[in-house]
Amino acid sequence: MSRLHARVGTIRQLEILCALKDHGSVMAAAKALHLTQPTVSMQLRKLSEAVGMPLYFQVGRQIQLTDAGLAVVASAREILSCFERLDMNLTKMRGLTAGTLRIAVVTTAKYFIPHLIGDFCQLYPDINVELKVGNREQISARMAEGIDDFCVFSHPPKKAEYLLTEFLPNNLMAIAPHGHALSKAGRIPLQEFARAPVLMREQGSGTRYAIERHMEKHNCDLNVRMTIESNEAVKHMVMSGMGVSILSEHALSVGDSSGLVVLDVEDMPIKTNWFLVRSRSRPISPVAEALLDYVKQEDRLAQLTTMLPGE
């Protein structure tokens, strides 16, 4: 039997190393864990000494983990997850549902996931939620690391090790500013729309991924004028007359969309769906299982659809 566990430091040290990986600096890790920087540095040094190899190095102001550090983080996440599941299971045995739910969502999902989680937490008020938001590429990276209970995608990575639960439609709509030459036309050919200057989300965005697959399917090239990393910025740039765009109906239902018109374009909208995605290899916690059961209830989804902003 390996005696590594006798040399490697405390659970707290493993938690600190994970925080260092997630936040990229000693200062940020200390802030996230409500510890002082000297305490974090000392515990990391002790852990490195126990492992017998450097776990990280500094590049400018950012921390990079060594291969040994990444290996320790991977095992540390498993160990910490075991403790979390034990805590949740013991709580469940006492007739309560409590613990931490970790969920990561692509940018557009931030418009409706709070409504879903808010109602869920009213049923289980002892649950803590950690919510991360990023583009499709960033959330895919988190999914590969197994950090979260669930990730929310409209176009999840197609891998056998992931379990997908479809739960809500996500239609992508062609938009233009009021008064645009196309705004009063009916059944605009897709090729004609594509010739207009198009404002696009950045590479790595799920919206852009869906648009590019749709245009490939219809053998159509977009006249991309500008790349923008924010749905809200895209809307305001369209309203200012810089071009047309394609955005999720959820992005259009919040904030200021008064200067926009949805265009009647052939082969549009692009019909996609939202998925809750989890790793087959990550044991499902009682809290995550409760959320999955909650999402699968059709009346819950109907209620969510009617309460979306702007609906």
Short mmCIF file of C-alpha atoms in Angstrom, two decimals:
data_model
loop_
_atom_site.label_atom_id
_atom_site.label_comp_id
_atom_site.label_asym_id
_atom_site.label_seq_id
_atom_site.Cartn_x
_atom_site.Cartn_y
_atom_site.Cartn_z
CA MET A 1 0.00 0.00 0.00
CA SER A 2 1.33 3.44 -0.93
CA ARG A 3 2.44 5.58 1.99
CA LEU A 4 2.22 8.82 0.01
CA HIS A 5 -0.79 9.88 2.07
CA ALA A 6 1.44 9.85 5.16
CA ARG A 7 3.84 12.36 3.56
CA VAL A 8 1.45 14.63 1.69
CA GLY A 9 0.12 17.46 3.84
CA THR A 10 -3.30 18.29 5.10
CA ILE A 11 -6.60 18.45 3.23
CA ARG A 12 -6.39 22.22 3.64
CA GLN A 13 -3.09 22.25 1.73
CA LEU A 14 -4.72 20.37 -1.15
CA GLU A 15 -7.59 22.86 -1.11
CA ILE A 16 -5.08 25.74 -1.26
CA LEU A 17 -3.31 24.19 -4.27
CA CYS A 18 -6.65 23.82 -6.09
CA ALA A 19 -7.42 27.47 -5.35
CA LEU A 20 -4.01 28.44 -6.74
CA LYS A 21 -4.81 26.54 -9.95
CA ASP A 22 -8.25 28.13 -10.26
CA HIS A 23 -7.26 31.73 -9.46
CA GLY A 24 -3.74 31.94 -10.90
CA SER A 25 -1.94 33.74 -8.07
CA VAL A 26 -1.17 33.41 -4.36
CA MET A 27 -2.95 36.70 -3.66
CA ALA A 28 -6.14 35.61 -5.44
CA ALA A 29 -6.08 32.16 -3.82
CA ALA A 30 -5.65 33.72 -0.37
CA LYS A 31 -8.56 36.08 -1.00
CA ALA A 32 -10.83 33.26 -2.21
CA LEU A 33 -10.06 31.14 0.88
CA HIS A 34 -10.09 34.08 3.33
CA LEU A 35 -6.47 33.41 4.34
CA THR A 36 -3.40 35.63 4.49
CA GLN A 37 -0.84 35.47 1.69
CA PRO A 38 1.96 34.31 4.04
CA THR A 39 -0.25 31.45 5.26
CA VAL A 40 -1.00 30.34 1.69
CA SER A 41 2.66 30.56 0.66
CA MET A 42 3.80 28.59 3.72
CA GLN A 43 1.23 25.82 3.19
CA LEU A 44 2.13 25.54 -0.49
CA ARG A 45 5.81 25.30 0.41
CA LYS A 46 5.09 22.52 2.93
CA LEU A 47 3.06 20.63 0.35
CA SER A 48 5.85 20.91 -2.25
CA GLU A 49 8.34 19.62 0.31
CA ALA A 50 6.06 16.69 1.17
CA VAL A 51 5.65 15.75 -2.50
CA GLY A 52 9.38 16.18 -3.12
CA MET A 53 8.97 18.17 -6.33
CA PRO A 54 8.11 21.75 -7.26
CA LEU A 55 4.37 22.15 -7.78
CA TYR A 56 4.36 25.54 -9.48
CA PHE A 57 6.48 28.38 -10.83
CA GLN A 58 5.87 32.05 -11.50
CA VAL A 59 5.65 33.70 -14.93
CA GLY A 60 5.36 37.45 -14.45
CA ARG A 61 2.49 37.90 -12.02
CA GLN A 62 0.83 34.61 -12.90
CA ILE A 63 1.40 31.14 -11.46
CA GLN A 64 1.85 28.09 -13.69
CA LEU A 65 1.60 24.59 -12.26
CA THR A 66 4.23 21.98 -13.05
CA ASP A 67 3.25 18.51 -14.27
CA ALA A 68 3.57 17.32 -10.68
CA GLY A 69 1.36 20.18 -9.52
CA LEU A 70 -1.31 19.32 -12.11
CA ALA A 71 -1.21 15.67 -11.04
CA VAL A 72 -1.66 16.64 -7.38
CA VAL A 73 -4.54 18.98 -8.29
CA ALA A 74 -6.33 16.22 -10.21
CA SER A 75 -6.12 13.86 -7.23
CA ALA A 76 -6.91 16.65 -4.77
CA ARG A 77 -10.17 17.40 -6.59
CA GLU A 78 -11.17 13.74 -6.25
CA ILE A 79 -10.31 13.74 -2.55
CA LEU A 80 -12.18 16.98 -1.86
CA SER A 81 -15.17 15.74 -3.86
CA CYS A 82 -15.26 12.59 -1.71
CA PHE A 83 -15.45 14.72 1.44
CA GLU A 84 -18.18 16.88 -0.10
CA ARG A 85 -20.24 13.82 -1.05
CA LEU A 86 -19.76 12.34 2.40
CA ASP A 87 -20.97 15.57 3.98
CA MET A 88 -23.97 15.70 1.65
CA ASN A 89 -24.86 12.05 2.20
CA LEU A 90 -24.68 12.42 5.97
CA THR A 91 -26.84 15.52 5.73
CA LYS A 92 -29.28 13.65 3.52
CA MET A 93 -29.48 10.87 6.13
CA ARG A 94 -30.54 13.50 8.64
CA GLY A 95 -33.45 14.38 6.35
CA LEU A 96 -31.92 17.51 4.83
CA THR A 97 -30.52 18.40 1.41
CA ALA A 98 -27.49 20.64 1.77
CA GLY A 99 -24.03 21.12 0.35
CA THR A 100 -22.42 22.92 -2.56
CA LEU A 101 -23.64 22.84 -6.16
CA ARG A 102 -20.97 23.75 -8.71
CA ILE A 103 -22.29 24.79 -12.09
CA ALA A 104 -20.51 26.45 -15.03
CA VAL A 105 -22.43 28.04 -17.90
CA VAL A 106 -21.64 29.52 -21.28
CA THR A 107 -22.19 33.26 -21.53
CA THR A 108 -25.69 33.29 -23.02
CA ALA A 109 -27.00 30.85 -20.38
CA LYS A 110 -26.40 33.49 -17.70
CA TYR A 111 -29.69 35.11 -18.77
CA PHE A 112 -31.88 32.23 -17.56
CA ILE A 113 -29.84 29.94 -15.27
CA PRO A 114 -30.23 32.32 -12.27
CA HIS A 115 -34.02 31.90 -12.55
CA LEU A 116 -33.69 28.11 -12.55
CA ILE A 117 -31.19 28.05 -9.67
CA GLY A 118 -33.14 30.66 -7.70
CA ASP A 119 -36.30 28.56 -7.64
CA PHE A 120 -34.31 25.41 -6.87
CA CYS A 121 -32.60 27.08 -3.91
CA GLN A 122 -35.96 28.15 -2.51
CA LEU A 123 -36.78 24.45 -2.20
CA TYR A 124 -33.36 23.70 -0.67
CA PRO A 125 -32.30 26.85 1.22
CA ASP A 126 -29.24 25.17 2.79
CA ILE A 127 -27.56 24.69 -0.59
CA ASN A 128 -24.57 26.83 -1.56
CA VAL A 129 -24.08 27.53 -5.27
CA GLU A 130 -20.80 28.29 -7.08
CA LEU A 131 -21.60 29.66 -10.55
CA LYS A 132 -18.93 30.27 -13.19
CA VAL A 133 -19.56 31.99 -16.54
CA GLY A 134 -17.35 31.76 -19.63
CA ASN A 135 -17.45 31.16 -23.37
CA ARG A 136 -17.85 27.66 -24.81
CA GLU A 137 -14.10 27.06 -24.99
CA GLN A 138 -13.53 28.04 -21.35
CA ILE A 139 -16.44 25.95 -20.04
CA SER A 140 -15.29 22.98 -22.15
CA ALA A 141 -11.90 23.21 -20.42
CA ARG A 142 -13.60 23.16 -17.00
CA MET A 143 -15.67 20.18 -18.14
CA ALA A 144 -12.51 18.29 -19.10
CA GLU A 145 -11.04 18.93 -15.64
CA GLY A 146 -14.16 17.65 -13.90
CA ILE A 147 -14.41 20.75 -11.71
CA ASP A 148 -18.18 21.22 -11.77
CA ASP A 149 -21.26 19.13 -11.06
CA PHE A 150 -22.82 20.41 -14.27
CA CYS A 151 -21.89 22.57 -17.23
CA VAL A 152 -24.56 24.24 -19.38
CA PHE A 153 -24.03 24.31 -23.15
CA SER A 154 -26.12 24.79 -26.25
CA HIS A 155 -23.48 22.81 -28.18
CA PRO A 156 -21.79 20.45 -25.71
CA PRO A 157 -18.57 18.63 -26.55
CA LYS A 158 -19.46 15.32 -28.21
CA LYS A 159 -17.62 12.86 -26.02
CA ALA A 160 -18.73 9.47 -24.75
CA GLU A 161 -17.67 10.30 -21.19
CA TYR A 162 -20.30 13.06 -20.88
CA LEU A 163 -23.96 12.61 -19.95
CA LEU A 164 -26.31 15.13 -21.58
CA THR A 165 -29.75 16.24 -20.41
CA GLU A 166 -31.65 18.43 -22.89
CA PHE A 167 -33.90 20.86 -21.06
CA LEU A 168 -34.69 24.10 -22.93
CA PRO A 169 -34.79 25.44 -26.51
CA ASN A 170 -32.29 28.08 -27.63
CA ASN A 171 -33.17 29.78 -30.91
CA LEU A 172 -30.65 32.08 -32.60
CA MET A 173 -32.29 35.04 -34.32
CA ALA A 174 -31.11 37.31 -37.15
CA ILE A 175 -31.28 40.96 -36.06
CA ALA A 176 -30.77 44.44 -37.53
CA PRO A 177 -31.33 48.02 -36.36
CA HIS A 178 -34.70 49.68 -36.90
CA GLY A 179 -34.72 51.34 -40.31
CA HIS A 180 -32.17 48.93 -41.83
CA ALA A 181 -32.71 48.11 -45.52
CA LEU A 182 -33.57 44.51 -44.60
CA SER A 183 -35.85 45.36 -41.68
CA LYS A 184 -39.03 45.64 -43.77
CA ALA A 185 -38.31 42.81 -46.20
CA GLY A 186 -40.05 39.43 -46.02
CA ARG A 187 -38.34 36.04 -46.41
CA ILE A 188 -34.87 37.41 -46.98
CA PRO A 189 -32.62 34.85 -48.71
CA LEU A 190 -29.85 33.67 -46.40
CA GLN A 191 -27.22 34.64 -48.98
CA GLU A 192 -28.57 38.21 -49.08
CA PHE A 193 -28.43 38.47 -45.29
CA ALA A 194 -24.87 37.09 -45.33
CA ARG A 195 -23.71 39.87 -47.66
CA ALA A 196 -24.56 42.55 -45.09
CA PRO A 197 -21.78 43.49 -42.63
CA VAL A 198 -22.14 40.95 -39.78
CA LEU A 199 -21.10 41.45 -36.16
CA MET A 200 -20.00 38.13 -34.62
CA ARG A 201 -19.18 36.75 -31.20
CA GLU A 202 -15.58 35.72 -30.60
CA GLN A 203 -13.97 32.38 -31.46
CA GLY A 204 -14.75 29.95 -28.66
CA SER A 205 -18.30 31.28 -28.26
CA GLY A 206 -21.15 28.74 -28.50
CA THR A 207 -23.20 31.22 -30.50
CA ARG A 208 -20.44 31.60 -33.08
CA TYR A 209 -19.94 27.83 -33.18
CA ALA A 210 -23.65 27.30 -33.96
CA ILE A 211 -23.68 30.04 -36.61
CA GLU A 212 -20.60 28.68 -38.38
CA ARG A 213 -22.03 25.12 -38.46
CA HIS A 214 -25.32 26.48 -39.82
CA MET A 215 -23.61 28.49 -42.56
CA GLU A 216 -21.44 25.51 -43.54
CA LYS A 217 -24.59 23.39 -43.85
CA HIS A 218 -26.13 25.95 -46.23
CA ASN A 219 -22.87 26.63 -48.10
CA CYS A 220 -23.00 30.30 -47.13
CA ASP A 221 -20.15 32.67 -46.20
CA LEU A 222 -20.82 35.56 -43.82
CA ASN A 223 -19.39 39.03 -44.41
CA VAL A 224 -17.93 39.36 -40.89
CA ARG A 225 -17.19 43.00 -40.18
CA MET A 226 -16.35 42.86 -36.48
CA THR A 227 -15.77 40.32 -33.67
CA ILE A 228 -17.15 41.22 -30.23
CA GLU A 229 -16.85 39.36 -26.91
CA SER A 230 -20.19 40.36 -25.38
CA ASN A 231 -23.84 39.87 -26.32
CA GLU A 232 -24.73 43.29 -24.89
CA ALA A 233 -21.96 44.95 -26.89
CA VAL A 234 -23.14 43.19 -30.05
CA LYS A 235 -26.69 44.51 -29.51
CA HIS A 236 -25.52 48.09 -29.00
CA MET A 237 -23.21 47.96 -32.01
CA VAL A 238 -26.11 46.70 -34.16
CA MET A 239 -28.35 49.48 -32.79
CA SER A 240 -25.66 52.01 -33.73
CA GLY A 241 -25.87 50.88 -37.36
CA MET A 242 -22.57 49.00 -37.57
CA GLY A 243 -24.16 45.90 -39.08
CA VAL A 244 -26.49 42.94 -38.55
CA SER A 245 -25.97 39.97 -36.27
CA ILE A 246 -27.31 36.65 -34.97
CA LEU A 247 -27.96 36.26 -31.24
CA SER A 248 -29.81 33.94 -28.89
CA GLU A 249 -33.41 34.83 -28.11
CA HIS A 250 -32.37 34.81 -24.44
CA ALA A 251 -29.81 37.55 -25.06
CA LEU A 252 -32.45 39.59 -26.88
CA SER A 253 -34.96 39.21 -24.02
CA VAL A 254 -32.89 41.18 -21.49
CA GLY A 255 -31.37 44.64 -21.40
CA ASP A 256 -32.01 47.28 -24.04
CA SER A 257 -33.20 45.72 -27.30
CA SER A 258 -35.60 48.53 -28.22
CA GLY A 259 -33.57 49.60 -31.25
CA LEU A 260 -33.49 46.11 -32.77
CA VAL A 261 -35.74 44.22 -35.15
CA VAL A 262 -35.77 40.45 -35.74
CA LEU A 263 -35.38 39.75 -39.46
CA ASP A 264 -37.42 37.27 -41.49
CA VAL A 265 -34.54 35.31 -43.00
CA GLU A 266 -34.86 31.99 -44.82
CA ASP A 267 -33.49 28.98 -42.87
CA MET A 268 -33.64 31.04 -39.68
CA PRO A 269 -33.85 31.00 -36.73
CA ILE A 270 -31.07 28.53 -35.99
CA LYS A 271 -32.75 26.01 -33.69
CA THR A 272 -30.57 24.67 -30.89
CA ASN A 273 -31.17 23.44 -27.33
CA TRP A 274 -29.66 23.86 -23.91
CA PHE A 275 -28.07 20.88 -22.19
CA LEU A 276 -27.03 20.09 -18.65
CA VAL A 277 -23.78 18.17 -19.04
CA ARG A 278 -21.95 16.11 -16.44
CA SER A 279 -19.03 13.71 -16.49
CA ARG A 280 -19.73 9.98 -16.26
CA SER A 281 -16.60 9.56 -14.15
CA ARG A 282 -17.64 12.13 -11.52
CA PRO A 283 -20.01 10.54 -8.97
CA ILE A 284 -23.18 12.57 -8.75
CA SER A 285 -23.73 14.29 -5.40
CA PRO A 286 -27.14 14.34 -3.68
CA VAL A 287 -27.45 18.06 -4.45
CA ALA A 288 -26.60 17.57 -8.13
CA GLU A 289 -29.03 14.66 -8.31
CA ALA A 290 -31.76 16.84 -6.79
CA LEU A 291 -31.13 19.53 -9.44
CA LEU A 292 -31.24 16.95 -12.23
CA ASP A 293 -34.58 15.62 -10.97
CA TYR A 294 -35.85 19.20 -10.68
CA VAL A 295 -34.88 20.06 -14.26
CA LYS A 296 -36.50 16.92 -15.66
CA GLN A 297 -39.93 17.96 -14.39
CA GLU A 298 -41.83 19.30 -17.40
CA ASP A 299 -43.89 21.72 -15.34
CA ARG A 300 -40.68 23.27 -14.02
CA LEU A 301 -39.41 23.86 -17.56
CA ALA A 302 -42.72 25.34 -18.65
CA GLN A 303 -42.60 27.65 -15.64
CA LEU A 304 -39.02 28.69 -16.48
CA THR A 305 -39.94 29.43 -20.09
CA THR A 306 -42.79 31.74 -19.07
CA MET A 307 -40.70 33.63 -16.53
CA LEU A 308 -37.71 34.38 -18.78
CA PRO A 309 -37.01 38.12 -19.05
CA GLY A 310 -38.98 39.67 -21.87
CA GLU A 311 -41.10 36.58 -22.48
#
